[in-house]
PDB file of C-alpha atoms in Angstrom:
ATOM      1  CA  UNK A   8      -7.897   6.742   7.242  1.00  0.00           C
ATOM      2  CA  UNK A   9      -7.420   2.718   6.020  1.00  0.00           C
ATOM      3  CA  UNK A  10      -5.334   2.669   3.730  1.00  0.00           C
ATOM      4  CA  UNK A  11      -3.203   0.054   1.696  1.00  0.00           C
ATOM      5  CA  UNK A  12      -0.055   1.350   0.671  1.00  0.00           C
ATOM      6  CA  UNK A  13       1.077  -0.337  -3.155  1.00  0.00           C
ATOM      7  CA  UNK A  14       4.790  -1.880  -2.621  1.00  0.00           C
ATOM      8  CA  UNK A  15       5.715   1.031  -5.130  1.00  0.00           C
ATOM      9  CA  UNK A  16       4.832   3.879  -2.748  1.00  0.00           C
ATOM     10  CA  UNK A  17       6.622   1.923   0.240  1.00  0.00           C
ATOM     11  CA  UNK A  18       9.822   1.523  -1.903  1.00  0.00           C
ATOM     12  CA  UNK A  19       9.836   5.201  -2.939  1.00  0.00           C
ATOM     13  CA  UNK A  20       9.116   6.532   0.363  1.00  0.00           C
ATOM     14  CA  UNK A  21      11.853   4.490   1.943  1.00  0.00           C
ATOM     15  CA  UNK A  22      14.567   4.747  -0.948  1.00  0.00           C
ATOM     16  CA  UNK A  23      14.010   8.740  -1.222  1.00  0.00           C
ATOM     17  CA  UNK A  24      13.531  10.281   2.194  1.00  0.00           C
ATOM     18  CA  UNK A  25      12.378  13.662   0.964  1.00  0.00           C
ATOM     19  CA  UNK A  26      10.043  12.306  -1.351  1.00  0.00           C
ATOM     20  CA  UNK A  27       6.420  12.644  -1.551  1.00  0.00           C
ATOM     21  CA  UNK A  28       5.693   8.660  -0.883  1.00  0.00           C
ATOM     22  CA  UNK A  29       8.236   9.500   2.025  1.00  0.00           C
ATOM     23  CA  UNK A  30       5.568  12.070   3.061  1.00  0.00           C
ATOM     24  CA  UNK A  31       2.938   9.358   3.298  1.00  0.00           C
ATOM     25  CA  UNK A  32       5.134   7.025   5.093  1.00  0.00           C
ATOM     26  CA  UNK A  33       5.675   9.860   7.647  1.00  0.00           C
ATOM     27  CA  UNK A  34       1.866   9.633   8.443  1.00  0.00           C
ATOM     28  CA  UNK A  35       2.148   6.131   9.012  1.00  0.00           C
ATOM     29  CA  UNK A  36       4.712   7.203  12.047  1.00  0.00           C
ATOM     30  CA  UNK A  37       2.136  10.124  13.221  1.00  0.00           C
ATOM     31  CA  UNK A  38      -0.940   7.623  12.884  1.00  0.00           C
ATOM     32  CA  UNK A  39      -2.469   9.853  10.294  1.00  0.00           C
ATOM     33  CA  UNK A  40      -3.293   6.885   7.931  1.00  0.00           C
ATOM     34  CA  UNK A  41      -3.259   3.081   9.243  1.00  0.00           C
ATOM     35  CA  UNK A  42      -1.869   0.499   6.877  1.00  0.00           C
ATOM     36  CA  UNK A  43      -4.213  -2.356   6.252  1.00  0.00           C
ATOM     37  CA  UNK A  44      -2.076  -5.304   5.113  1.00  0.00           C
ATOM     38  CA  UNK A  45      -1.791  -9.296   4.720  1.00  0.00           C
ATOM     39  CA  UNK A  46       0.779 -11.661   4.806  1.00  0.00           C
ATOM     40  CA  UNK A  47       1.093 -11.405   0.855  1.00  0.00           C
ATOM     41  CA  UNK A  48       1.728  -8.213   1.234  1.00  0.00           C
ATOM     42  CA  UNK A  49       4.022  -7.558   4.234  1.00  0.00           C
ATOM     43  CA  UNK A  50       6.109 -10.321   2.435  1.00  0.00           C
ATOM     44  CA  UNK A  51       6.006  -8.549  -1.025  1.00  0.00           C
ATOM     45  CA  UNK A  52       7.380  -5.428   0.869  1.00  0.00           C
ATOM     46  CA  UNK A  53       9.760  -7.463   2.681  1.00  0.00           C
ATOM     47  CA  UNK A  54      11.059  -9.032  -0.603  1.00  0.00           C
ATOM     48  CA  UNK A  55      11.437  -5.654  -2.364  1.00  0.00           C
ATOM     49  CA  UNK A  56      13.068  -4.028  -0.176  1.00  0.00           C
ATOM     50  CA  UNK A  57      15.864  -6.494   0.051  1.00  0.00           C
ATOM     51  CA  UNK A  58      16.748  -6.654  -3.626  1.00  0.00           C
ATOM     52  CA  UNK A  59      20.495  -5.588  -3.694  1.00  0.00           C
ATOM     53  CA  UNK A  60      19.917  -3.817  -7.073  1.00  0.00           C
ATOM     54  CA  UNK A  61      17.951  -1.374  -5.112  1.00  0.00           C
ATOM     55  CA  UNK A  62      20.566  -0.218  -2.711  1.00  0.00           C
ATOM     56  CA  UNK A  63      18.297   0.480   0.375  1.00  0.00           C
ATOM     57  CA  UNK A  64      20.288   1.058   3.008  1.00  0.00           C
ATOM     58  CA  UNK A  65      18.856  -2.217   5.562  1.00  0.00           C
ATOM     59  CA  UNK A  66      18.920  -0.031   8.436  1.00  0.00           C
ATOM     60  CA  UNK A  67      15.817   2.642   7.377  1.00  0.00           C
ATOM     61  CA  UNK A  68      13.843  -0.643   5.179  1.00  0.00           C
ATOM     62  CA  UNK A  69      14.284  -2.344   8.520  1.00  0.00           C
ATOM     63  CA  UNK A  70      12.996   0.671  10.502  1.00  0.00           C
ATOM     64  CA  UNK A  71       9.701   0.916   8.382  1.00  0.00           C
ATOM     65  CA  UNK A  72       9.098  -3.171   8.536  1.00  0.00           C
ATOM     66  CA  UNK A  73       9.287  -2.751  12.369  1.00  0.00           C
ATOM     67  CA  UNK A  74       7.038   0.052  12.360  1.00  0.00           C
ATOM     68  CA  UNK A  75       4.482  -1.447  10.106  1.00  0.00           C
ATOM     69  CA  UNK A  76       4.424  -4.524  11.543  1.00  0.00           C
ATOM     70  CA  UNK A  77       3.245  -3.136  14.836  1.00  0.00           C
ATOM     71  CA  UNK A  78       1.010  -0.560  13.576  1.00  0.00           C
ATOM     72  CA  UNK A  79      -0.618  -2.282  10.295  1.00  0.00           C
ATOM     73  CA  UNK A  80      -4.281  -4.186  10.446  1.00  0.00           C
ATOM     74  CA  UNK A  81      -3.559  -7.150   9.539  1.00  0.00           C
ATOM     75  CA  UNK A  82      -6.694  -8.625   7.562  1.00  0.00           C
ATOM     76  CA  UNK A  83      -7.830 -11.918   6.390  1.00  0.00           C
ATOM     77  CA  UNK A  84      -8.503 -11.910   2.917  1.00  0.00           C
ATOM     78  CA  UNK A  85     -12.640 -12.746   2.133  1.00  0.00           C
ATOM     79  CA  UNK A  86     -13.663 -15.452  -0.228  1.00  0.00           C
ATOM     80  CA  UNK A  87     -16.148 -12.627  -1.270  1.00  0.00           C
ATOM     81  CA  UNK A  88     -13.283 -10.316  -2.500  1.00  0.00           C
ATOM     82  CA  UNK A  89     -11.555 -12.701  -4.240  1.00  0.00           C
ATOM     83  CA  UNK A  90     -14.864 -14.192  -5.727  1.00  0.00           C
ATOM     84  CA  UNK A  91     -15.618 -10.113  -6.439  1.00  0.00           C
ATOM     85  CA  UNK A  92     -12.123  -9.436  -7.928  1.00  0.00           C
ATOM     86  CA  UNK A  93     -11.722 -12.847  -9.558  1.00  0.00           C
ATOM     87  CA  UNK A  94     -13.407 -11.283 -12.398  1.00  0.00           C
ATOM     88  CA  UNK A  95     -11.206  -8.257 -13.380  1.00  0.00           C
ATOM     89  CA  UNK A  96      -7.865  -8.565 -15.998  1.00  0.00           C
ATOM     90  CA  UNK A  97      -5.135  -7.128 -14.339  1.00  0.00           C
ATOM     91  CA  UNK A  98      -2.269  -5.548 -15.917  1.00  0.00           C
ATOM     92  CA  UNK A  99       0.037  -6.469 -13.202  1.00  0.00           C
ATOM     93  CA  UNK A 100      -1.458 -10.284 -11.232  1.00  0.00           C
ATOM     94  CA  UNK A 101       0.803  -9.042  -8.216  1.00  0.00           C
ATOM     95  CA  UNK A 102      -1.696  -5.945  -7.679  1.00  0.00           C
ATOM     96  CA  UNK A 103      -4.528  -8.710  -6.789  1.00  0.00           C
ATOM     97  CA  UNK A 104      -3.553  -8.999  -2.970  1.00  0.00           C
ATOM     98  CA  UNK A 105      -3.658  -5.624  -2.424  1.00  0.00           C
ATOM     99  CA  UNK A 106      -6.994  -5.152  -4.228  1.00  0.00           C
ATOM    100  CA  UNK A 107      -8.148  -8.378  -2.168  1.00  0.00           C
ATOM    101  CA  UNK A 108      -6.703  -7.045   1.011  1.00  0.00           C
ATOM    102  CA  UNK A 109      -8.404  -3.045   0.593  1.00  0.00           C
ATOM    103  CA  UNK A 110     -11.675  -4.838  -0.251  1.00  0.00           C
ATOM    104  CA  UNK A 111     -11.845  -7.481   2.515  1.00  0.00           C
ATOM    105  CA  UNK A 112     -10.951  -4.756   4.787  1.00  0.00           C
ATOM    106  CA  UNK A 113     -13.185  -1.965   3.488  1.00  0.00           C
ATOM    107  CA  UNK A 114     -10.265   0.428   2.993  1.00  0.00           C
ATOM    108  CA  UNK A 115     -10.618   3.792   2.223  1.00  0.00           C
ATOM    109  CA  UNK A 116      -8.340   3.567  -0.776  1.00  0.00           C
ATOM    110  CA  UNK A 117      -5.480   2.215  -2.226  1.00  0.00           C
ATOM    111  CA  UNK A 118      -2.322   4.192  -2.361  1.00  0.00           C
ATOM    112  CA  UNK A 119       0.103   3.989  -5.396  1.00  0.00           C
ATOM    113  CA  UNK A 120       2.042   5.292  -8.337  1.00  0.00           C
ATOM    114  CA  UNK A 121       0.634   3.159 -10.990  1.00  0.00           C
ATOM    115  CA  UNK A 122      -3.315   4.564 -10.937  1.00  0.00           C
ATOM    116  CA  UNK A 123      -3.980   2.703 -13.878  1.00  0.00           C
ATOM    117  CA  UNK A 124      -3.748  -0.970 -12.114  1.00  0.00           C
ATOM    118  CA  UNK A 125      -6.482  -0.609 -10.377  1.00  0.00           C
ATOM    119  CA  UNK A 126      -9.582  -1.111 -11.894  1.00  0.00           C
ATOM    120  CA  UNK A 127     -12.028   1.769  -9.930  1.00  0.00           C
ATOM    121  CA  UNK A 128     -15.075  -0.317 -11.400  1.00  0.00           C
ATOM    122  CA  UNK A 129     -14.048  -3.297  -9.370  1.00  0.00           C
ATOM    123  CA  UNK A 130     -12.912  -1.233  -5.817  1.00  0.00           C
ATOM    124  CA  UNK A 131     -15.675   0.890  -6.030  1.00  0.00           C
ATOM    125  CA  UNK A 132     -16.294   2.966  -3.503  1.00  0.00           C
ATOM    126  CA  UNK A 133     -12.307   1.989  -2.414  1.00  0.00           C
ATOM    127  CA  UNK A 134     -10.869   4.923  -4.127  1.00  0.00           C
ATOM    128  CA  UNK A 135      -7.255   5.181  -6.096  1.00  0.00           C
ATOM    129  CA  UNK A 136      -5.162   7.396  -5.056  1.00  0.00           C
ATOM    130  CA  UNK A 137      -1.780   8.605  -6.321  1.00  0.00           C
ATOM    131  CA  UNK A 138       0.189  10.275  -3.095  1.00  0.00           C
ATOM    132  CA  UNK A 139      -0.149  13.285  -3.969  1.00  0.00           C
ATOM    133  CA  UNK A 140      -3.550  12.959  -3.724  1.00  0.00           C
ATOM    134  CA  UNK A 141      -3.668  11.559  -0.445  1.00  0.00           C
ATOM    135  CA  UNK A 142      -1.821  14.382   1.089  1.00  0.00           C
ATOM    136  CA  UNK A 143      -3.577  17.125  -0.730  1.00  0.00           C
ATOM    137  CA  UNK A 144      -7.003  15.032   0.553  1.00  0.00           C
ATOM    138  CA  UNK A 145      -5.580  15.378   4.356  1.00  0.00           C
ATOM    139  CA  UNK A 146      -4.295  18.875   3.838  1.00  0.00           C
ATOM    140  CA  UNK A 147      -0.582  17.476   4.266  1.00  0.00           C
ATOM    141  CA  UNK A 148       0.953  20.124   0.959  1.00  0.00           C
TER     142      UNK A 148
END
């Protein structure tokens, strides 16, 4: 399944290893889901996960970056998805890459905690998921 993972889900998973956005970073290692990503949004993940307020310890935020970068799709962001998404208010302007990247790339969904930034009418038929949801959809309890 194509999936891009929201910078919330990444920072979870790597800050709380027995966490349920852990979970979903776990079937990023067993090729269960493949990350679709851009630069924007490797960097935004990079960026987070250095901010010393967080406390991540460098070695397992490190460990993830690695893995992603070798696994992830790296996509080129369509004029047609921005032109597409251009459109839509956002309550948070940093979700746009990842809305641009899942649409350019004809993801499967989106992946994150915050549900409600992601306009449905403008991914459609990209669906939101929460993590939960994504596990429960690929029978991972």
């Amino acid at each position: 399944m194509r999936v891009v993972l929201d910078t919330n889900v990444v920072v979870s998973g790597v800050m709380h290893p027995s966490s349920v956005p852990a979970r979903v970073l776990l079937l990023v290692y067993d090729t269960r889901i493949q990350p679709v990503i851009d630069l924007r949004v490797l960097n935004e993940y990079h960026e987070v996960l250095a901010r010393p307020k967080l406390k991540i310890p460098g070695v397992r935020a490190s460990d993830f970056l690695r893995l992603l970068g070798d696994v992830a799709e790296r996509v080129i962001v369509t004029e047609e998805a921005v032109s597409v998404l251009g459109s839509f208010a956002l309550k948070d302007p940093d979700d746009r890459p990842f809305m641009e990247v899942a649409v350019s790339a004809a993801a499967e969904a989106i992946v994150t905690g915050n549900t409600s930034h992601f306009p449905e009418a403008a991914l459609d038929p990209i669906r939101v998921l929460t993590p939960r949801q994504l596990l429960d959809e690929l029978g991972k309890p």
